[in-house]
Amino acid sequence: MVRAIVGANWGDEGKGKITDMLGETSDVIVRFQGGSNAGHTIINEYGKFALHLLPSGVFYGHTTSIIGNGVALNIPYLCREIQGIVDRGVPKPRILVSDRAQIMMPYHILFDEYEEERLGKKSFGSTKSGIAPFYSDKYAKTGFQVSELFDEALLKEKVERVLEQKNILLEHMYHKPKLDPAELYQTLMGYRDMVKPYVADTALYLHDALKEGKTVLLEGQLGTLKDPDFGIYPMVTSSSTLAAYGAIGAGIPPYEIKDIICVVKAYSSAVGAGEFVSEIFGEEADELRRRGGDAGEFGATTGRPRRMGWFDAVASRYGCRMQGATEVALTVLDVLGYLDELPVCVGYEIDGTVTKDFPVTAKLAKAKPVYEKLPGWKCDIRGIRSYGELPENCRGYIEFIEREIGVPITMVSNGPGREEIIRR
Ligand code: GDP
């Protein structure tokens, strides 16, 4: 059986926590897209961790963690991350890296920086982890697969061929130093030695695991609104953030994904540029950011302050629909206990017409939020473990959101810790 944990919003919904929690009842946990460009914050018995490339289930002795073929694999980063958790007392995790995963090249990171620099004010607000140049090369068929590291003649020839093109761009477009093929080849030999212990045919491994009745968890990065097809293009990421892509990025049949747990944040936050209809500013935003603590203030990868907003039911319903959500985990609800009333964005007004359907980007830019206000509960709900014990207004907020998004909310998260969850 395969479950997917994916985001309905702009990312940072708290997927890491839910994955860490559900890892307990999983055998295999798979990252299927993205790279080290977004972080998951996990708090458990070993301490507090910000993972970027490893699946959030690496803390259990019984799980196998897979870096799927769909991931942008930064090999030195992965090795550092593994060492980093082992150094802090986590048992050495069992990790498999797909032989079909493509490699984040050092120049992808350089091109990401150079391009943002070139764009200046029009930049994408990239995390500069090389993600866009990486996926561009993958689909332009000039990327490097892990398997190619083990064929020295092929690799040498390909490095020369690819750098010929990269050096033209470096010299004439960006006016930056050119790259030396011999040096890059040596770097890749180093990568080969680092990654060798983990390389496997992970699609075959998953096929066998599913045949044996094992439970597999797919961990998504970012959320629907950052998907290249269904998000706020072009202010999106470069690999699909949808559960459907989990089948491709992990190498499993689509019909195996039985449960799609969509993580929805109880208010809105986003890092990076792009349309954000229910965004708030000034003291109102600062207060929410401050109250959010780790959940509110800064992106786990970049340390950039997050943009804040009220709950957006239009975006979240769309976010859940495009994920194919079968259930919802509503997170970070505890942060909202200070508010007298909670505005919820229930519609977008575009050119004088109110819609509840999330539009394409050009229309989104014109959208103004239509708010409905719900009464606050004015207390701290952390520590509560049963739904019935939540204050009435808090339940009212949850049930209002549930009606708006049209998917059952089966879990309510009221704190960052693994145990801070209310199941309904
Ligand atoms: P992800 O990318 O979706 O995994 O989300 P992140 O880990 O980047 O961001 C979520 C942040 O919220 C982290 O700092 C979590 O520790 C924190 N968090 C998750 N769930 C809750 C919750 O229910 N309440 C609070 N206060 N924080 C939470």
Coordinates of C-alpha atoms and ligand atoms in Angstrom, one line a residue:
M1 CA 0.0 0.0 0.0
V2 CA 1.3 3.5 -0.9
R3 CA 0.4 6.7 1.0
A4 CA 1.5 10.1 -0.2
I5 CA 2.0 13.1 2.0
V6 CA 1.8 16.3 -0.1
G7 CA 1.2 20.0 0.4
A8 CA -1.9 21.9 -0.6
N9 CA -0.4 25.4 -0.4
W10 CA 3.0 27.1 -1.1
G11 CA 5.1 24.6 1.0
D12 CA 6.1 24.8 4.6
E13 CA 2.7 23.3 5.6
G14 CA 4.4 20.9 8.1
K15 CA 4.7 17.8 5.8
G16 CA 7.9 16.9 7.6
K17 CA 6.2 16.5 10.9
I18 CA 3.4 14.3 9.4
T19 CA 5.9 12.2 7.5
D20 CA 8.0 11.7 10.7
M21 CA 4.8 10.7 12.5
L22 CA 3.5 8.3 9.9
G23 CA 7.0 6.9 9.3
E24 CA 6.3 4.8 12.4
T25 CA 3.8 2.7 10.5
S26 CA 5.7 2.6 7.2
D27 CA 8.4 0.3 5.8
V28 CA 9.8 2.5 3.0
I29 CA 9.8 6.3 2.7
V30 CA 10.5 7.9 -0.7
R31 CA 11.4 11.4 -1.8
F32 CA 10.2 11.6 -5.4
Q33 CA 10.8 15.2 -6.6
G34 CA 12.7 18.4 -5.8
G35 CA 16.1 18.5 -4.1
S36 CA 17.7 20.3 -1.3
N37 CA 15.9 23.5 -2.1
A38 CA 13.2 23.2 0.6
G39 CA 13.5 22.0 4.2
H40 CA 11.4 19.9 6.5
T41 CA 11.6 20.6 10.2
I42 CA 11.3 17.7 12.5
I43 CA 11.2 17.6 16.3
N44 CA 11.5 14.1 17.9
E45 CA 13.4 12.3 20.6
Y46 CA 16.7 12.9 19.0
G47 CA 16.2 16.7 18.9
K48 CA 15.3 19.2 16.2
F49 CA 16.4 18.7 12.6
A50 CA 16.1 20.5 9.3
L51 CA 16.2 17.9 6.6
H52 CA 16.5 18.9 3.0
L53 CA 17.3 15.9 0.9
L54 CA 16.7 12.9 3.2
P55 CA 13.1 11.8 3.7
S56 CA 11.6 12.8 7.0
G57 CA 11.3 9.1 8.0
V58 CA 15.0 8.4 8.5
F59 CA 14.8 8.5 12.2
Y60 CA 13.3 5.0 12.6
G61 CA 15.4 1.9 12.7
H62 CA 12.8 -0.2 10.7
T63 CA 12.4 2.1 7.7
T64 CA 14.3 2.2 4.3
S65 CA 14.7 5.7 2.9
I66 CA 14.7 6.1 -0.8
I67 CA 16.0 9.0 -3.0
G68 CA 13.8 8.4 -6.0
N69 CA 14.7 8.9 -9.7
G70 CA 12.7 12.1 -9.7
V71 CA 14.9 13.9 -7.2
A72 CA 17.6 16.5 -8.0
L73 CA 20.4 14.6 -6.2
N74 CA 23.2 16.7 -4.7
I75 CA 25.6 14.0 -3.7
P76 CA 27.9 15.9 -1.3
Y77 CA 24.9 17.4 0.3
L78 CA 23.3 14.0 0.8
C79 CA 26.4 12.6 2.4
R80 CA 26.7 15.6 4.7
E81 CA 23.1 15.3 5.8
I82 CA 23.5 11.6 6.6
Q83 CA 26.7 12.3 8.6
G84 CA 24.9 15.2 10.3
I85 CA 22.1 13.0 11.7
V86 CA 24.4 10.1 12.6
D87 CA 26.7 12.6 14.5
R88 CA 23.7 13.6 16.6
G89 CA 22.9 10.0 17.7
V90 CA 20.4 8.9 15.1
P91 CA 21.0 5.2 14.2
K92 CA 22.6 5.0 10.7
P93 CA 19.7 5.0 8.4
R94 CA 19.2 2.5 5.6
I95 CA 19.3 4.6 2.4
L96 CA 18.9 3.7 -1.2
V97 CA 19.6 6.1 -4.1
S98 CA 18.0 5.4 -7.5
D99 CA 20.5 4.6 -10.2
R100 CA 18.3 6.7 -12.5
A101 CA 18.3 9.8 -10.3
Q102 CA 20.1 12.7 -11.9
I103 CA 23.0 14.5 -10.4
M104 CA 23.0 18.1 -9.3
M105 CA 26.2 19.4 -10.9
P106 CA 28.3 22.1 -9.3
Y107 CA 27.6 24.4 -12.3
H108 CA 23.8 24.1 -11.8
I109 CA 24.2 26.0 -8.6
L110 CA 26.4 28.5 -10.3
F111 CA 24.0 29.0 -13.1
D112 CA 21.1 29.4 -10.6
E113 CA 23.1 32.3 -8.9
Y114 CA 24.2 33.9 -12.2
E115 CA 20.7 33.9 -13.7
E116 CA 19.1 35.4 -10.6
E117 CA 21.9 38.0 -10.6
R118 CA 21.2 38.7 -14.3
L119 CA 17.5 39.0 -13.7
G120 CA 18.0 41.5 -10.9
K121 CA 14.7 42.9 -9.7
K122 CA 12.8 40.4 -12.0
S123 CA 14.4 37.4 -10.3
F124 CA 12.4 34.4 -9.1
G125 CA 13.6 34.5 -5.6
S126 CA 15.3 31.1 -6.2
T127 CA 16.9 29.3 -3.3
K128 CA 19.9 29.1 -5.5
S129 CA 20.2 25.3 -5.0
G130 CA 20.5 24.8 -8.7
I131 CA 17.0 23.3 -9.2
A132 CA 15.9 25.2 -12.3
P133 CA 19.1 24.7 -14.3
F134 CA 19.1 21.0 -13.1
Y135 CA 15.6 20.2 -14.4
S136 CA 16.2 22.3 -17.5
D137 CA 19.2 20.1 -18.3
K138 CA 17.3 16.9 -17.4
Y139 CA 14.7 17.6 -20.0
A140 CA 17.2 19.1 -22.5
K141 CA 18.9 15.6 -22.2
T142 CA 22.2 17.1 -21.1
G143 CA 21.9 15.9 -17.5
F144 CA 23.9 13.1 -15.8
Q145 CA 22.3 10.0 -14.3
V146 CA 23.8 8.3 -11.3
S147 CA 24.4 5.2 -13.4
E148 CA 26.6 7.2 -15.8
L149 CA 29.2 7.8 -13.0
F150 CA 30.1 4.1 -13.4
D151 CA 31.1 4.3 -17.1
E152 CA 34.3 6.3 -17.2
A153 CA 34.7 6.5 -21.0
L154 CA 31.2 7.7 -21.5
L155 CA 31.4 10.1 -18.6
K156 CA 34.7 11.7 -19.8
E157 CA 33.3 12.3 -23.3
K158 CA 30.0 13.6 -22.0
V159 CA 31.6 16.1 -19.6
E160 CA 33.6 17.6 -22.5
R161 CA 30.5 17.8 -24.7
V162 CA 28.3 19.4 -22.1
L163 CA 30.9 21.8 -20.9
E164 CA 31.4 23.1 -24.4
Q165 CA 27.9 24.5 -24.3
K166 CA 28.0 25.6 -20.7
N167 CA 31.3 27.5 -21.3
I168 CA 29.8 29.5 -24.1
L169 CA 27.0 30.7 -21.7
L170 CA 29.5 31.4 -18.9
E171 CA 31.8 33.4 -21.1
H172 CA 29.4 35.3 -23.3
M173 CA 26.1 35.5 -21.3
Y174 CA 27.2 35.7 -17.7
H175 CA 30.9 36.9 -18.1
K176 CA 32.0 34.4 -15.5
P177 CA 35.0 32.0 -15.3
K178 CA 34.9 29.0 -17.6
L179 CA 34.8 25.4 -16.3
D180 CA 37.6 22.9 -16.8
P181 CA 36.4 19.4 -18.0
A182 CA 39.3 17.6 -16.3
E183 CA 38.5 19.2 -13.0
L184 CA 34.8 18.4 -13.3
Y185 CA 35.6 14.8 -14.2
Q186 CA 37.6 14.5 -11.0
T187 CA 34.8 16.0 -9.0
L188 CA 32.4 13.4 -10.5
M189 CA 34.8 10.6 -9.6
G190 CA 34.6 11.8 -6.0
Y191 CA 30.8 11.8 -6.3
R192 CA 30.9 8.3 -7.6
D193 CA 32.8 7.0 -4.5
M194 CA 30.5 8.9 -2.2
V195 CA 27.2 7.6 -3.6
K196 CA 28.3 4.1 -4.5
P197 CA 27.2 2.4 -1.2
Y198 CA 23.6 3.6 -1.7
V199 CA 23.0 3.1 -5.4
A200 CA 20.2 0.6 -6.3
D201 CA 17.4 -0.1 -8.8
T202 CA 14.9 1.5 -6.5
A203 CA 11.9 1.0 -8.8
L204 CA 12.6 -2.7 -8.6
Y205 CA 13.1 -2.5 -4.9
L206 CA 9.7 -0.8 -4.5
H207 CA 8.0 -3.3 -6.9
D208 CA 9.2 -6.2 -4.7
A209 CA 8.3 -4.3 -1.5
L210 CA 4.8 -3.8 -2.7
K211 CA 4.5 -7.4 -3.7
E212 CA 5.4 -8.4 -0.2
G213 CA 2.7 -6.1 1.2
K214 CA 5.0 -3.5 2.6
T215 CA 3.8 0.0 3.4
V216 CA 5.3 2.8 1.4
L217 CA 5.2 6.5 2.1
L218 CA 5.8 9.2 -0.6
E219 CA 7.0 12.5 0.8
G220 CA 6.3 15.5 -1.3
Q221 CA 8.2 18.8 -1.2
L222 CA 6.6 22.2 -1.5
G223 CA 2.9 22.3 -2.4
T224 CA 0.3 22.4 -5.2
L225 CA 0.7 26.2 -5.8
K226 CA 4.4 25.6 -6.6
D227 CA 3.7 23.0 -9.2
P228 CA 5.0 23.9 -12.7
D229 CA 1.6 23.0 -14.3
F230 CA -1.0 23.8 -11.7
G231 CA 0.8 26.4 -9.6
I232 CA 1.4 30.1 -9.9
Y233 CA 3.6 29.8 -13.0
P234 CA 6.3 31.1 -13.5
M235 CA 6.8 31.6 -9.8
V236 CA 6.9 27.8 -9.3
T237 CA 9.4 25.2 -8.7
S238 CA 10.8 23.0 -11.5
S239 CA 9.5 19.6 -10.7
S240 CA 5.9 18.5 -10.1
T241 CA 4.8 18.7 -6.5
L242 CA 1.7 16.6 -7.0
A243 CA 1.0 13.2 -5.6
A244 CA 0.4 11.9 -9.2
Y245 CA 4.1 12.6 -9.9
G246 CA 5.0 10.4 -7.0
A247 CA 4.3 7.4 -9.3
I248 CA 6.9 8.7 -11.8
G249 CA 9.4 10.1 -9.4
A250 CA 9.5 6.9 -7.4
G251 CA 8.8 4.4 -10.2
I252 CA 5.6 2.8 -9.0
P253 CA 2.3 2.2 -10.7
P254 CA -0.1 5.1 -10.2
Y255 CA -2.9 2.8 -9.0
E256 CA -0.8 1.8 -6.0
I257 CA -1.3 5.2 -4.4
K258 CA -4.3 4.6 -2.2
D259 CA -4.2 7.4 0.3
I260 CA -3.3 11.0 -0.4
I261 CA -2.8 13.0 2.8
C262 CA -2.9 16.6 1.9
V263 CA -1.2 18.9 4.4
V264 CA -3.0 22.2 4.8
K265 CA -1.8 25.0 7.0
A266 CA -4.3 26.8 9.2
Y267 CA -3.1 30.1 7.9
S268 CA -1.1 31.1 4.8
S269 CA 2.6 31.5 4.4
A270 CA 5.0 31.6 1.5
V271 CA 8.6 32.1 0.7
G272 CA 9.8 33.6 -2.6
A273 CA 8.0 35.8 -5.0
G274 CA 4.6 35.3 -6.7
E275 CA 0.9 36.1 -6.4
F276 CA -0.5 35.7 -2.9
V277 CA -4.1 36.9 -2.6
S278 CA -4.7 36.7 1.1
E279 CA -1.3 38.2 2.0
I280 CA -1.2 40.5 5.0
F281 CA 1.4 43.2 5.8
G282 CA 2.7 45.4 8.6
E283 CA 2.1 44.8 12.3
E284 CA -0.7 42.3 11.6
A285 CA 1.8 40.1 9.6
D286 CA 4.6 40.6 12.0
E287 CA 2.5 39.4 14.9
L288 CA 1.4 36.3 13.1
R289 CA 5.0 35.6 12.0
R290 CA 6.2 36.1 15.5
R291 CA 3.5 33.9 17.0
G292 CA 4.3 31.2 14.4
G293 CA 7.8 30.9 15.8
D294 CA 9.7 28.4 13.8
A295 CA 6.5 27.6 11.8
G296 CA 6.1 31.2 10.9
E297 CA 9.3 33.1 10.7
F298 CA 11.8 31.7 8.3
G299 CA 12.1 29.1 5.5
A300 CA 14.1 26.1 6.7
T301 CA 16.5 26.2 3.7
T302 CA 17.0 29.9 3.1
G303 CA 16.3 31.6 6.4
R304 CA 14.2 34.1 4.4
P305 CA 11.3 35.6 6.3
R306 CA 8.1 34.1 5.2
R307 CA 5.3 36.1 3.7
M308 CA 2.1 35.8 5.8
G309 CA -1.6 35.7 5.1
W310 CA -5.0 34.5 6.3
F311 CA -6.3 31.1 5.4
D312 CA -7.1 31.0 1.7
A313 CA -10.0 28.5 1.1
V314 CA -10.0 29.1 -2.6
A315 CA -6.3 28.2 -3.0
S316 CA -6.6 25.4 -0.5
R317 CA -9.6 23.7 -2.1
Y318 CA -7.9 23.9 -5.4
G319 CA -4.6 22.7 -3.8
C320 CA -6.4 19.6 -2.4
R321 CA -8.3 18.9 -5.6
M322 CA -5.2 18.9 -7.8
Q323 CA -3.5 16.6 -5.3
G324 CA -6.5 14.3 -5.3
A325 CA -6.6 14.5 -1.5
T326 CA -8.3 11.6 0.2
E327 CA -7.8 13.2 3.7
V328 CA -6.4 16.4 5.1
A329 CA -4.0 17.1 8.0
L330 CA -4.7 20.7 9.2
T331 CA -1.5 22.0 10.8
V332 CA -0.2 24.9 13.0
L333 CA -3.6 25.6 14.4
D334 CA -2.2 26.3 17.8
V335 CA -0.6 29.5 16.5
L336 CA -4.0 31.2 15.9
G337 CA -5.2 31.2 19.6
Y338 CA -4.4 34.9 20.1
L339 CA -6.8 36.3 17.5
D340 CA -10.2 37.8 18.4
E341 CA -11.5 36.9 15.0
L342 CA -10.1 35.0 12.1
P343 CA -10.6 36.2 8.5
V344 CA -10.9 33.4 6.0
C345 CA -10.6 34.1 2.3
V346 CA -13.7 32.4 0.8
G347 CA -13.6 34.0 -2.7
Y348 CA -11.6 36.0 -5.1
E349 CA -13.0 39.1 -6.7
I350 CA -11.7 39.5 -10.2
D351 CA -12.9 42.4 -12.4
G352 CA -16.0 42.8 -10.2
T353 CA -17.0 39.1 -10.2
V354 CA -16.5 36.8 -7.2
T355 CA -15.2 33.3 -7.9
K356 CA -14.4 30.3 -5.7
D357 CA -12.2 28.7 -8.4
F358 CA -8.5 29.3 -8.4
P359 CA -7.6 31.0 -11.7
V360 CA -4.6 31.2 -14.0
T361 CA -1.8 33.5 -12.9
A362 CA -2.7 36.5 -15.0
K363 CA -6.2 36.6 -13.4
L364 CA -4.8 35.8 -10.0
A365 CA -2.8 39.0 -10.2
K366 CA -6.0 41.0 -10.3
A367 CA -7.8 39.0 -7.6
K368 CA -8.9 40.7 -4.4
P369 CA -9.7 38.5 -1.3
V370 CA -13.3 38.2 -0.1
Y371 CA -13.2 37.5 3.6
E372 CA -15.6 35.9 6.0
K373 CA -14.8 36.4 9.7
L374 CA -14.9 33.6 12.3
P375 CA -14.8 34.1 16.0
G376 CA -11.5 33.3 17.8
W377 CA -11.0 30.9 20.7
K378 CA -8.6 33.0 22.7
C379 CA -6.6 30.3 24.4
D380 CA -3.7 27.9 24.0
I381 CA -4.8 24.6 22.5
R382 CA -1.4 22.9 22.8
G383 CA -1.5 19.7 24.8
I384 CA -5.1 18.9 23.9
R385 CA -5.3 15.3 22.5
S386 CA -8.9 14.8 21.7
Y387 CA -11.1 16.7 19.3
G388 CA -14.0 17.1 21.7
E389 CA -11.7 19.0 24.2
L390 CA -11.0 21.7 21.6
P391 CA -12.8 25.0 22.3
E392 CA -16.1 25.3 20.4
N393 CA -14.9 28.2 18.2
C394 CA -11.7 26.3 17.3
R395 CA -13.8 23.3 16.2
G396 CA -16.0 25.8 14.3
Y397 CA -12.9 27.1 12.4
I398 CA -11.8 23.5 11.6
E399 CA -15.3 22.5 10.4
F400 CA -15.7 25.7 8.4
I401 CA -12.4 24.9 6.6
E402 CA -13.5 21.3 6.1
R403 CA -16.7 22.4 4.4
E404 CA -14.9 24.9 2.2
I405 CA -12.2 22.5 1.0
G406 CA -14.6 19.5 0.7
V407 CA -12.2 16.9 2.1
P408 CA -12.3 15.3 5.5
I409 CA -9.9 16.7 8.0
T410 CA -8.7 13.5 9.8
M411 CA -5.8 15.0 11.7
V412 CA -5.3 18.3 13.4
S413 CA -1.8 19.3 14.4
N414 CA -1.5 21.6 17.4
G415 CA 2.3 21.8 18.0
P416 CA 5.5 20.9 16.2
G417 CA 6.3 17.7 18.1
R418 CA 5.6 14.2 16.8
E419 CA 2.9 13.5 19.5
E420 CA 1.1 16.9 19.1
I421 CA -1.7 15.6 16.9
I422 CA -5.4 15.1 17.3
R423 CA -7.0 12.4 15.2
R424 CA -10.6 12.6 14.3
Ligands
GDP1 P1 7.3 21.2 5.3 O1 8.2 21.8 4.3 O2 5.9 21.1 4.8 O3 7.8 19.9 5.9 O4 7.2 22.3 6.5 P2 8.4 22.9 7.3 O5 9.0 21.9 8.2 O6 9.3 23.7 6.5 O7 7.6 24.0 8.2 C1 6.7 23.7 9.1 C2 7.2 24.4 10.4 O8 6.1 24.3 11.2 C3 8.3 23.6 11.1 O9 9.0 24.6 11.8 C4 7.5 22.7 12.0 O10 8.3 22.3 13.2 C5 6.4 23.5 12.4 N1 5.1 22.8 12.7 C6 4.6 21.8 12.0 N2 3.4 21.5 12.5 C7 3.1 22.4 13.5 C8 2.0 22.7 14.4 O11 1.0 22.0 14.4 N3 2.2 23.7 15.3 C9 3.3 24.5 15.3 N4 3.4 25.5 16.2 N5 4.3 24.3 14.5 C10 4.3 23.3 13.6

